[in-house]
Coordinates of C-alpha atoms in Angstrom, one line a residue:
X1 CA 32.5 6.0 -21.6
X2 CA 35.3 7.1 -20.2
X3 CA 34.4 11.2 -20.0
X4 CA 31.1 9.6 -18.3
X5 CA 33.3 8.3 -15.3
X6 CA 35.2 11.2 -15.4
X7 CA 32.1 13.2 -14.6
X8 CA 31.1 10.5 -12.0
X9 CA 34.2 10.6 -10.3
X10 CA 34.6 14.4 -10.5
X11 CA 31.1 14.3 -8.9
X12 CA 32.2 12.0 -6.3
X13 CA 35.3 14.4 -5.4
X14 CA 33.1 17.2 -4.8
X15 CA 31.2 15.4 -2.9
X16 CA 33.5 14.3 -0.6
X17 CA 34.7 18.1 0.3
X18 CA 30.9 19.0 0.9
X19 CA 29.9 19.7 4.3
X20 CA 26.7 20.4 5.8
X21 CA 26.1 24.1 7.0
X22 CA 26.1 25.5 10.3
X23 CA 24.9 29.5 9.3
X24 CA 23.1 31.1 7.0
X25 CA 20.3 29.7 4.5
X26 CA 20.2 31.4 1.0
X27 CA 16.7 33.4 0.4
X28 CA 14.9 31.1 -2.0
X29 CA 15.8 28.1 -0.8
X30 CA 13.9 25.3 1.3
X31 CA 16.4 23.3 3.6
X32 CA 15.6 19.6 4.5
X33 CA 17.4 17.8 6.8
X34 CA 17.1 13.9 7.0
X35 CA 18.0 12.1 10.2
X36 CA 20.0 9.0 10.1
X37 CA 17.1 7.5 11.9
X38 CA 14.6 8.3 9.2
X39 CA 16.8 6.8 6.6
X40 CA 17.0 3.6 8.7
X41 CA 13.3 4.0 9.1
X42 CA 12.5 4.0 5.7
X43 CA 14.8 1.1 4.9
X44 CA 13.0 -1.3 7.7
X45 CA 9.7 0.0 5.7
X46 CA 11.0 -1.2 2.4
X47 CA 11.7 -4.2 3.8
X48 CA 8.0 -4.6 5.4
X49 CA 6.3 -3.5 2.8
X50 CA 7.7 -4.4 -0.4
X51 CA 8.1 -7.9 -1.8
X52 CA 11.8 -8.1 -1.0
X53 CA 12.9 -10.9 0.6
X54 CA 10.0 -13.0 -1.1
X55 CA 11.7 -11.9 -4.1
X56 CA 15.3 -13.3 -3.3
X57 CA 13.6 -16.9 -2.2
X58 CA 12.1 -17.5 -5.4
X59 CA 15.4 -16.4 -7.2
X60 CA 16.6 -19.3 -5.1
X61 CA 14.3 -21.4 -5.7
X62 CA 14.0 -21.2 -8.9
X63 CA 17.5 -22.9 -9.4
X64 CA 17.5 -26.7 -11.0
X65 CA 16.9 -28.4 -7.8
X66 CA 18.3 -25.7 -6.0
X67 CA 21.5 -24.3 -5.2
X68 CA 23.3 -27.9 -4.3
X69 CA 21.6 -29.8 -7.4
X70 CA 22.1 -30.9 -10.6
X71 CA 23.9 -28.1 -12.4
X72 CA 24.5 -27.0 -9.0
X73 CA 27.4 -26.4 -6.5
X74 CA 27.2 -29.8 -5.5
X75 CA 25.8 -30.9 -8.7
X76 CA 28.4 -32.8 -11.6
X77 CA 31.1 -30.6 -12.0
X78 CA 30.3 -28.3 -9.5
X79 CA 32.6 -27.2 -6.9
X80 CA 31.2 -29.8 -4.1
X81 CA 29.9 -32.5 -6.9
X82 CA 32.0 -35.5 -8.5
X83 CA 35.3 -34.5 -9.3
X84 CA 35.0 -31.9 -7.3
X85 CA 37.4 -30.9 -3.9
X86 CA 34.7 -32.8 -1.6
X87 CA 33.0 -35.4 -3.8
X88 CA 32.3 -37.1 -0.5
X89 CA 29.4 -35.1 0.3
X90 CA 27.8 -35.0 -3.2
X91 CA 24.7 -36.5 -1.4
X92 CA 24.1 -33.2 -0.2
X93 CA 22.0 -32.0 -2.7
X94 CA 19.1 -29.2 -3.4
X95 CA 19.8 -27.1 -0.5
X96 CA 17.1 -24.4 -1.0
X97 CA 16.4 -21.1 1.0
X98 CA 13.1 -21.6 2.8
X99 CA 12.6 -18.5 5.5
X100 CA 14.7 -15.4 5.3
X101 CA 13.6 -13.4 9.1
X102 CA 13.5 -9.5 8.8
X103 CA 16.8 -8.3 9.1
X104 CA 17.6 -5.6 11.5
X105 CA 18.8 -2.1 10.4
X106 CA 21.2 -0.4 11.5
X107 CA 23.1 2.3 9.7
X108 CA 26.2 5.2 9.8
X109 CA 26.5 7.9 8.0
X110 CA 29.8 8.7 6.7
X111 CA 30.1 12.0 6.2
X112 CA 31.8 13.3 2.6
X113 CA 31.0 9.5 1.0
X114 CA 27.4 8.0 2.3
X115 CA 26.3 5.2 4.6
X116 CA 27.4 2.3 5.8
X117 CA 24.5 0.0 6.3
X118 CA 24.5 -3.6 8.7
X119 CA 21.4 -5.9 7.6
X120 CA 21.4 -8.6 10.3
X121 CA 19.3 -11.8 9.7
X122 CA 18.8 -15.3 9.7
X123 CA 18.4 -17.6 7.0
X124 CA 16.4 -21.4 6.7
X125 CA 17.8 -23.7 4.5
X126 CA 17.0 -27.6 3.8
X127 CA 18.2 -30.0 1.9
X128 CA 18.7 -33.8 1.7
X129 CA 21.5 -35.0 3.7
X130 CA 24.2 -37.3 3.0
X131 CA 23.0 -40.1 5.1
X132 CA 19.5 -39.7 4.2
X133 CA 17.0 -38.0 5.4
X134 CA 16.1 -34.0 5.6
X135 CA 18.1 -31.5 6.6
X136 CA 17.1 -28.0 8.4
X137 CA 19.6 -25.4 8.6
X138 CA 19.6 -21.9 10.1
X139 CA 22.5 -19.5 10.0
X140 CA 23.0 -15.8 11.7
X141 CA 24.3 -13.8 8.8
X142 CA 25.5 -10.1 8.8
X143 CA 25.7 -8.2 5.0
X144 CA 27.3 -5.2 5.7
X145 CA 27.8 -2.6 2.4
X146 CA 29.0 0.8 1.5
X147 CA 26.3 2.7 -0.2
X148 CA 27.3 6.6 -1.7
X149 CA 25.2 9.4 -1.9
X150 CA 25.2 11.1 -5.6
X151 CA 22.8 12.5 -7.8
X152 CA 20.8 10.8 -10.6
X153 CA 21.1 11.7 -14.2
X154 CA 17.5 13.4 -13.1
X155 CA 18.9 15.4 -10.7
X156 CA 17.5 13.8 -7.8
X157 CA 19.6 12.1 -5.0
X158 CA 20.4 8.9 -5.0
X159 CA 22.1 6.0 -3.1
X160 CA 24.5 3.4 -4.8
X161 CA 25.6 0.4 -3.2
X162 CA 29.1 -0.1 -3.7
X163 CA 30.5 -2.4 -2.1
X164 CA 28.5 -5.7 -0.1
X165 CA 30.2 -8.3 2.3
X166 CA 28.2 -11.1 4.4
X167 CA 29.7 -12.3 7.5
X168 CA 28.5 -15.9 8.5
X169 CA 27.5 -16.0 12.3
X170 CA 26.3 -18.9 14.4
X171 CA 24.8 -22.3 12.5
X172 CA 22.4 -24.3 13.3
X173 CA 21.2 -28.0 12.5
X174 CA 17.3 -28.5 13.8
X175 CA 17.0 -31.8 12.1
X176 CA 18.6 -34.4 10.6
X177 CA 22.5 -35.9 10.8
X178 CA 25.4 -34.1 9.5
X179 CA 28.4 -35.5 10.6
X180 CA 30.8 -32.4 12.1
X181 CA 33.5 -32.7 9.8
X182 CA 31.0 -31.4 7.1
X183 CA 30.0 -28.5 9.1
X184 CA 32.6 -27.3 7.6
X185 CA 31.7 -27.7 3.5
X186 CA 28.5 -26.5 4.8
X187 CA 30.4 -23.0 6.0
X188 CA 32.4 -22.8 3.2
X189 CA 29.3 -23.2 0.8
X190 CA 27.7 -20.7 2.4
X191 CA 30.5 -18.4 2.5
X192 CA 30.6 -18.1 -1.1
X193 CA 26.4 -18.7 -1.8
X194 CA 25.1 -15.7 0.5
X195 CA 26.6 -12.8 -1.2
X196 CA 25.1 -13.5 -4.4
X197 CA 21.7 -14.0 -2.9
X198 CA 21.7 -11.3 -0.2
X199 CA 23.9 -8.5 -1.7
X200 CA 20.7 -8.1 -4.1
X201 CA 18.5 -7.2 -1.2
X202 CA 20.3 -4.4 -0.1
X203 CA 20.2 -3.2 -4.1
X204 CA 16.3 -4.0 -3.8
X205 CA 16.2 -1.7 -0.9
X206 CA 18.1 0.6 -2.3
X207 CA 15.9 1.1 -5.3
X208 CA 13.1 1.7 -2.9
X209 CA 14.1 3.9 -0.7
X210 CA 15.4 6.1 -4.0
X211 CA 12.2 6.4 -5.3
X212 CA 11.1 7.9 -2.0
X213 CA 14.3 10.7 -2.5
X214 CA 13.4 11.2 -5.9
X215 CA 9.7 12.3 -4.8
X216 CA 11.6 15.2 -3.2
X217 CA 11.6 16.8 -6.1
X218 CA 9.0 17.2 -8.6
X219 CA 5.6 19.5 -9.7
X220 CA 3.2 20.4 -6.8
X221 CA 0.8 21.8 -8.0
X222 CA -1.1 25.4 -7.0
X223 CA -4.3 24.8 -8.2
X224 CA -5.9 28.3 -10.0
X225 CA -2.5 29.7 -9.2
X226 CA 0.3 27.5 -11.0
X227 CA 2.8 25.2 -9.5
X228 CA 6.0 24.6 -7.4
X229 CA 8.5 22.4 -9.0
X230 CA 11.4 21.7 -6.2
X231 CA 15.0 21.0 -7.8
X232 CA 18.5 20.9 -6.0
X233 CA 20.3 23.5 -5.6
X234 CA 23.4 22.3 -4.8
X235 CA 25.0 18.9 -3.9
X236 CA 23.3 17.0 -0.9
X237 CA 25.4 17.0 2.3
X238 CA 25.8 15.1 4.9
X239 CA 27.2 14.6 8.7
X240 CA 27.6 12.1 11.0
X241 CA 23.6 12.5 12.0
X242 CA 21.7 13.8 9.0
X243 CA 21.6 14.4 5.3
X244 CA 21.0 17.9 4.6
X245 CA 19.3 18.6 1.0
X246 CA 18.7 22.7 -0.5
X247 CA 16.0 22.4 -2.3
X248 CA 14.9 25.2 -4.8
X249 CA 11.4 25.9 -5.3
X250 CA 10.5 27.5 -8.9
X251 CA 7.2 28.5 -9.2
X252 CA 5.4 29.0 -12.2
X253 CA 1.9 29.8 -13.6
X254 CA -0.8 27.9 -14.8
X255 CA 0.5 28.7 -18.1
X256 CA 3.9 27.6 -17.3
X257 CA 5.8 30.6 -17.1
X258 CA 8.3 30.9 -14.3
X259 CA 7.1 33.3 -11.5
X260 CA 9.8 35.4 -9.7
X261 CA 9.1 37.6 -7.0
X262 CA 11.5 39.9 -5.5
X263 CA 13.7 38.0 -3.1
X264 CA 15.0 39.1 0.9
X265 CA 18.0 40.6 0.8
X266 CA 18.2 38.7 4.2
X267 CA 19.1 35.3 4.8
X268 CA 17.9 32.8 7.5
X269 CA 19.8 32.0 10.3
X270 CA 20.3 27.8 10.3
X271 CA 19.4 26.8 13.9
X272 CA 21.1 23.9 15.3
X273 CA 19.3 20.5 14.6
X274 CA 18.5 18.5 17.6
X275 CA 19.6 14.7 17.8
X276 CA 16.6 12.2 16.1
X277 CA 15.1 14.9 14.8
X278 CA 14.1 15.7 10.5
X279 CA 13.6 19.4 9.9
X280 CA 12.4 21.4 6.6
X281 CA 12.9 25.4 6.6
X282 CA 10.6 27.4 4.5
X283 CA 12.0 30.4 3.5
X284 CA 10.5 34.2 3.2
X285 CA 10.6 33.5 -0.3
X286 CA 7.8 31.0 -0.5
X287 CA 5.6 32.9 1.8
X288 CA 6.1 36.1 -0.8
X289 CA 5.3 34.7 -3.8
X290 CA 2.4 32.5 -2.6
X291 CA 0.6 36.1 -1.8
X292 CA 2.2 37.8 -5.2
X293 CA 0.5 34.9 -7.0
X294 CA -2.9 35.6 -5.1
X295 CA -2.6 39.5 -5.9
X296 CA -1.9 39.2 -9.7
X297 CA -4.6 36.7 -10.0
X298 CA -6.7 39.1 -8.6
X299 CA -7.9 36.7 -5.7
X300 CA -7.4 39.1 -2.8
X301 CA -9.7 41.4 -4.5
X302 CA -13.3 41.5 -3.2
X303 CA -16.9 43.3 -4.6
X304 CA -18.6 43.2 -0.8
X305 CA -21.9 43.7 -1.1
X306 CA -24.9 43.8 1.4
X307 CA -25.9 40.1 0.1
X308 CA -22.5 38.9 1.8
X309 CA -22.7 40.9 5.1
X310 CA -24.0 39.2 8.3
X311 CA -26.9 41.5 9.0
X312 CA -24.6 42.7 12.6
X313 CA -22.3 44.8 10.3
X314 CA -22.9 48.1 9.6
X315 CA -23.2 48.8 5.9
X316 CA -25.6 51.6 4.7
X317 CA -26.0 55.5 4.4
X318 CA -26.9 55.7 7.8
X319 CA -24.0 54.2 9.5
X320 CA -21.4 56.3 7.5
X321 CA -23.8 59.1 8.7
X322 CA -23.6 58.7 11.5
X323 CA -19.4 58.2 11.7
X324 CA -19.0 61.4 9.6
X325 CA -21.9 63.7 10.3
X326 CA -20.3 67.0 9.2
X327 CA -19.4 65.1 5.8
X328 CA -21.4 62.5 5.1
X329 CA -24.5 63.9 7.0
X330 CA -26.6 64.7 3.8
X331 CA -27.0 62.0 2.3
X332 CA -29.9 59.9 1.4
X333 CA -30.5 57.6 4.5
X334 CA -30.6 53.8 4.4
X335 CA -29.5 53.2 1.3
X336 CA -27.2 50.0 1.3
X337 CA -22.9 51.0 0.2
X338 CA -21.1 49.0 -1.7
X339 CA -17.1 48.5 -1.0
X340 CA -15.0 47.5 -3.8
X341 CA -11.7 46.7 -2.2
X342 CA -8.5 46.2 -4.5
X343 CA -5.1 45.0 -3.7
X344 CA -3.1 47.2 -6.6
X345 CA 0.8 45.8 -5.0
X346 CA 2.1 42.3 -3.7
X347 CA 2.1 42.1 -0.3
X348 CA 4.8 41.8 2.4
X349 CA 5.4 38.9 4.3
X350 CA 6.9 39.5 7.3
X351 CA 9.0 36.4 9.7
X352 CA 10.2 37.9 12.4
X353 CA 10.2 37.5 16.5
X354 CA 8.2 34.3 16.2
X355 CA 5.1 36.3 14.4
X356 CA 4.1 35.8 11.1
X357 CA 2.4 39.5 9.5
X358 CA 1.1 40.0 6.0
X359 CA 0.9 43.5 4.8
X360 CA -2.0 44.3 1.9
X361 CA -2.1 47.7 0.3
X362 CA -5.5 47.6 -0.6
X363 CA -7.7 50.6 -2.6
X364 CA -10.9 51.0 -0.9
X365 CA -14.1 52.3 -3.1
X366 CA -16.9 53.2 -1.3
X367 CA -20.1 53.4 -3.2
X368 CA -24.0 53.7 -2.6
X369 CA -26.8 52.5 -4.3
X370 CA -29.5 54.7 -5.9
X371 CA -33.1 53.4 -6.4
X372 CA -33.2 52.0 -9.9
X373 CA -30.0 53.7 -10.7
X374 CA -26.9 53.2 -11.1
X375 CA -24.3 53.0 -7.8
X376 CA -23.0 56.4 -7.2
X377 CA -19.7 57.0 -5.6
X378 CA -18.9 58.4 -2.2
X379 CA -15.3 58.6 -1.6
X380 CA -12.0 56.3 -2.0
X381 CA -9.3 55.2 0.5
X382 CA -5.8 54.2 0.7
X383 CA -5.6 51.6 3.2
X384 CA -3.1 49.2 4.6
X385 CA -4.2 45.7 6.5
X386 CA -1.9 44.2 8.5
X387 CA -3.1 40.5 9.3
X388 CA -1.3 37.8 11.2
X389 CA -1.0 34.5 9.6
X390 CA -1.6 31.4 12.0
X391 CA 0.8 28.3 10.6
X392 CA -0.3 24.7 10.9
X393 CA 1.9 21.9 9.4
X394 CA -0.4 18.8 7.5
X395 CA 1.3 15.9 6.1
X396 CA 2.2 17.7 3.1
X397 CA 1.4 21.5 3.6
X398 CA 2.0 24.6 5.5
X399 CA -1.7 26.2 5.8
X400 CA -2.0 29.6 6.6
X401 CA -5.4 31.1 7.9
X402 CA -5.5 35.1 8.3
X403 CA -6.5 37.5 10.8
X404 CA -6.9 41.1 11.1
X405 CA -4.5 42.9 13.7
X406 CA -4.9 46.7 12.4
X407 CA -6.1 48.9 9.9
X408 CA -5.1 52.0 8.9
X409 CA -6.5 54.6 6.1
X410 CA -6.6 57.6 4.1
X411 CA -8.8 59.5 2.2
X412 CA -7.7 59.5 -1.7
X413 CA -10.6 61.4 -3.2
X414 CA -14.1 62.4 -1.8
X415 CA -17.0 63.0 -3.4
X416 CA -18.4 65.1 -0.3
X417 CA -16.6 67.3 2.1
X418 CA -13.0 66.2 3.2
X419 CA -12.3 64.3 5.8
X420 CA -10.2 62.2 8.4
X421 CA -9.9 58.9 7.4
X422 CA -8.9 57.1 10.2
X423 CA -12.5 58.0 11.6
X424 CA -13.6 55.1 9.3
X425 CA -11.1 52.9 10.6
X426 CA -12.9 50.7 13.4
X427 CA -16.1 50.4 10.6
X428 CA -13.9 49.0 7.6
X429 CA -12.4 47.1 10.8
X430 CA -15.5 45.5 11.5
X431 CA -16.9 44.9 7.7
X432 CA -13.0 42.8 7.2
X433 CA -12.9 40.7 9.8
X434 CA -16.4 39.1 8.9
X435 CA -16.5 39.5 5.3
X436 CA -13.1 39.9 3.5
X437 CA -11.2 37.7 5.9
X438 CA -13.1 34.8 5.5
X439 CA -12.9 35.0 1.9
X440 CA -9.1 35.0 2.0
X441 CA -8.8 32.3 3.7
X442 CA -10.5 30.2 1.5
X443 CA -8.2 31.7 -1.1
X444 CA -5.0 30.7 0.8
X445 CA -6.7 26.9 0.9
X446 CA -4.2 25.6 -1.2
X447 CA -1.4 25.8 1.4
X448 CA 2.6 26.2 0.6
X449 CA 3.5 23.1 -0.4
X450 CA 6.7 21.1 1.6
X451 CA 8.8 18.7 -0.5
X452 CA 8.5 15.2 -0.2
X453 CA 11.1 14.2 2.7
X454 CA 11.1 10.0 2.6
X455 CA 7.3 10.5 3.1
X456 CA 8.0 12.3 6.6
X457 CA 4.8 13.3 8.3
X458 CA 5.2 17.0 9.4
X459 CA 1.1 17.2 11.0
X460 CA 3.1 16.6 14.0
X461 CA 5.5 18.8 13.9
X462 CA 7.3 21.2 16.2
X463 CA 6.3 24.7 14.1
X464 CA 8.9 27.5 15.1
X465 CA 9.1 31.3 13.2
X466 CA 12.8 32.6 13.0
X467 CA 13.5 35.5 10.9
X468 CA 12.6 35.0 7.2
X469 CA 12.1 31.6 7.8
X470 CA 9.8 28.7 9.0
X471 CA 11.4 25.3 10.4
X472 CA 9.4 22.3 11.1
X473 CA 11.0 19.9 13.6
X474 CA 9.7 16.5 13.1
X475 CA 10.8 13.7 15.6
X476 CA 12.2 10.5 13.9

């Protein structure tokens, strides 16, 4: 027990000397920042849309003729009943919560510790009243509580209340008599009731809006191509505006194995985060070893054959003919070619100057067919595509749809006379932006995948490319 709060207080030191940072982003990592208005956000959510406050009014209710009854504070023996410091009032009996409004939020962050967090509501009470009759009640109440930001035993972030005050505002009396001297019994009753029943709210909200930080991290899967599993990297930080998270995706395989790709010597810049603003940065990395899982699973490789070409591209004897004359010029004519295209190295991802540009070093087989025989082969290229990648955010994803900028080639072996490759150039041009593109885009489908962020929407966000990096500015 006590090496455990060793650890927790150890953890707790460490915490308190970490500081957000203002530079550079390490190469694998994914940065999330949460603003201080998302956090109260998703705090007024779990409020809304969780059982909450119904929750603490049964716990009330549920006492022996409620909180003033028999067994009681006003019940026998009880602090207000017979024998007690104000028998006079024991007539004031099963004082039960009936309406607890939606508090207002409203939160600080403390930077090195946590948050400090204001719940502001009102609470309905009746009872019976010492000269008979029913008594409504209504009283302004403030629970204000310290809450610290650690990490779970998971490894996921994670808020703990730690210390929870009420302060008792304005009271109310909307029906029945109390005479003013017991106003006061009333106060002090309340004084020492409401932190016991509303204290557990803010630990009920608590739990909620953990579970949302706890989503952060966890197995998104690739489809075909594996998985990303997001861990921290290092202790959450925090500021006066924003908790800052480094997140570290591993990838692995479908078969489980851990996937690393040669990292960027070069790290990312951090730009400045602007006031009621969330961000996530997605680093070089990601982008890297989404295409080195496409290569080795051989899904940027492509048999194009007449059946997929639109019947505007070029694709038989003729047309090579035609390009090449002196070379190609005896061949058989209008016979259909076959291209089998191969991409033999991971490609290059390059961020840089608000342009996203994927480099493929693809193998380029040109073949034709024979009647009733067997393809035969023509010649074989070296090429290099260099395609721009259009970014759009979703909810959850970074998609990425591909399109051809350039092409460049060289002849490898020939099968007829020698020559220039870069003659071919426009042609292969042509045949990849109708038939090869296409079909990597369907292969990129499956997006990059953001961590969960307090289930932030990103569809919406502000996209900006900074060098080996991607941030997505969200407003809060």
């Amino acid at each position: 027990m006590q090496t455990a709060m060793l650890a927790l207080w150890s953890l707790l030191l460490l915490w308190g000397l970490a500081t957000p940072c203002q530079g550079l982003l390490e190469t694998v990592s994914t940065l999330a920042r949460i603003d201080k208005d998302e956090l109260g956000k998703a705090i007024q959510n779990s409020l809304v849309g969780e059982p909450i406050l119904q929750n603490v009014l049964g716990s009330v209710t549920a006492v022996n003729r409620g909180l003033l009854g028999s067994g009681g504070l006003l019940g026998g023996g009880g602090l207000l009943g017979h024998g007690g410091v104000f028998g006079i009032v024991e007539e004031l009996s099963g004082l039960k919560i009936e309406e607890l409004t939606l508090p207002k939020v409203s939160l600080k962050l403390l930077p090195g510790f946590g948050v400090q967090l204001s719940l502001h509501t009102k609470v309905g009470m009746h009872c019976s009243g010492p000269l008979g009759g029913l008594l409504q009640l209504a009283a302004e109440v403030n629970v204000t509580s310290r809450v610290a930001l650690a990490v779970s035993s998971r490894g996921t972030p994670i808020l703990i209340l730690k210390r929870c005050s009420t302060l008792l505002g304005h009271i109310s009396l909307f029906s029945g008599l109390l005479p003013t001297p017991l106003f006061g019994v009333v106060e002090q009753m309340l004084f020492k009731v409401l932190p016991g029943l509303l204290c557990p709210v803010v630990d009920s909200v608590l739990g909620v809006v953990n579970e949302l930080l706890g989503a952060v991290l966890g197995l998104v899967s690739l489809g075909a191509l594996g998985s990303v599993e997001f861990s921290l990297a290092t202790l959450p930080l925090i500021s006066n505006q924003y908790i800052e998270l480094d997140i570290n995706p591993i990838v692995k395989s479908v078969a489980g194995d851990i996937i690393d790709f040669p990292k960027s010597r070069a790290p990312a810049k951090v730009p400045p985060k602007k006031d009621h603003t969330s961000q996530v940065m997605v680093p070089l990395y990601l982008f890297n070893t989404m295409f080195g899982l496409l290569q080795t699973n051989g899904a940027l490789d492509m048999d194009i054959t007449p059946e997929l070409v639109p019947s505007d591209v070029p694709l038989t004897t003729t047309d090579l003919a035609a390009l090449l004359p002196e070379a190609l010029g005896k061949l058989p004519l209008h016979q259909q070619l076959l291209l089998f295209l191969r991409v033999r190295e991971a490609p290059t991802v390059t961020l840089h100057n608000k342009k996203a540009l994927v480099s493929l070093p693809a193998n380029i087989h040109v073949l034709f067919y024979v009647p009733k025989g067997t393809p035969e082969s023509l010649f074989e290229l070296n090429s290099v595509m260099t395609v721009r990648a259009q970014l759009a955010p979703s909810a959850t994803k970074l998609h990425i749809s591909l399109s051809l900028e350039r092409l460049s080639v060289k002849v490898a072996s020939s099968f007829t006379h020698a020559f220039d490759g870069s003659r071919l150039e426009e042609w292969l041009s042509h045949v990849v932006r109708a038939v090869y593109a296409p079909k990597l885009n369907v292969a990129l489908d499956v997006g990059i995948p953001l961590p969960k962020v307090l289930n932030i929407n990103f569809s919406n966000s502000v996209l900006e490319i900074i060098e080996n990096a991607v941030v997505l500015t969200v407003a809060s």
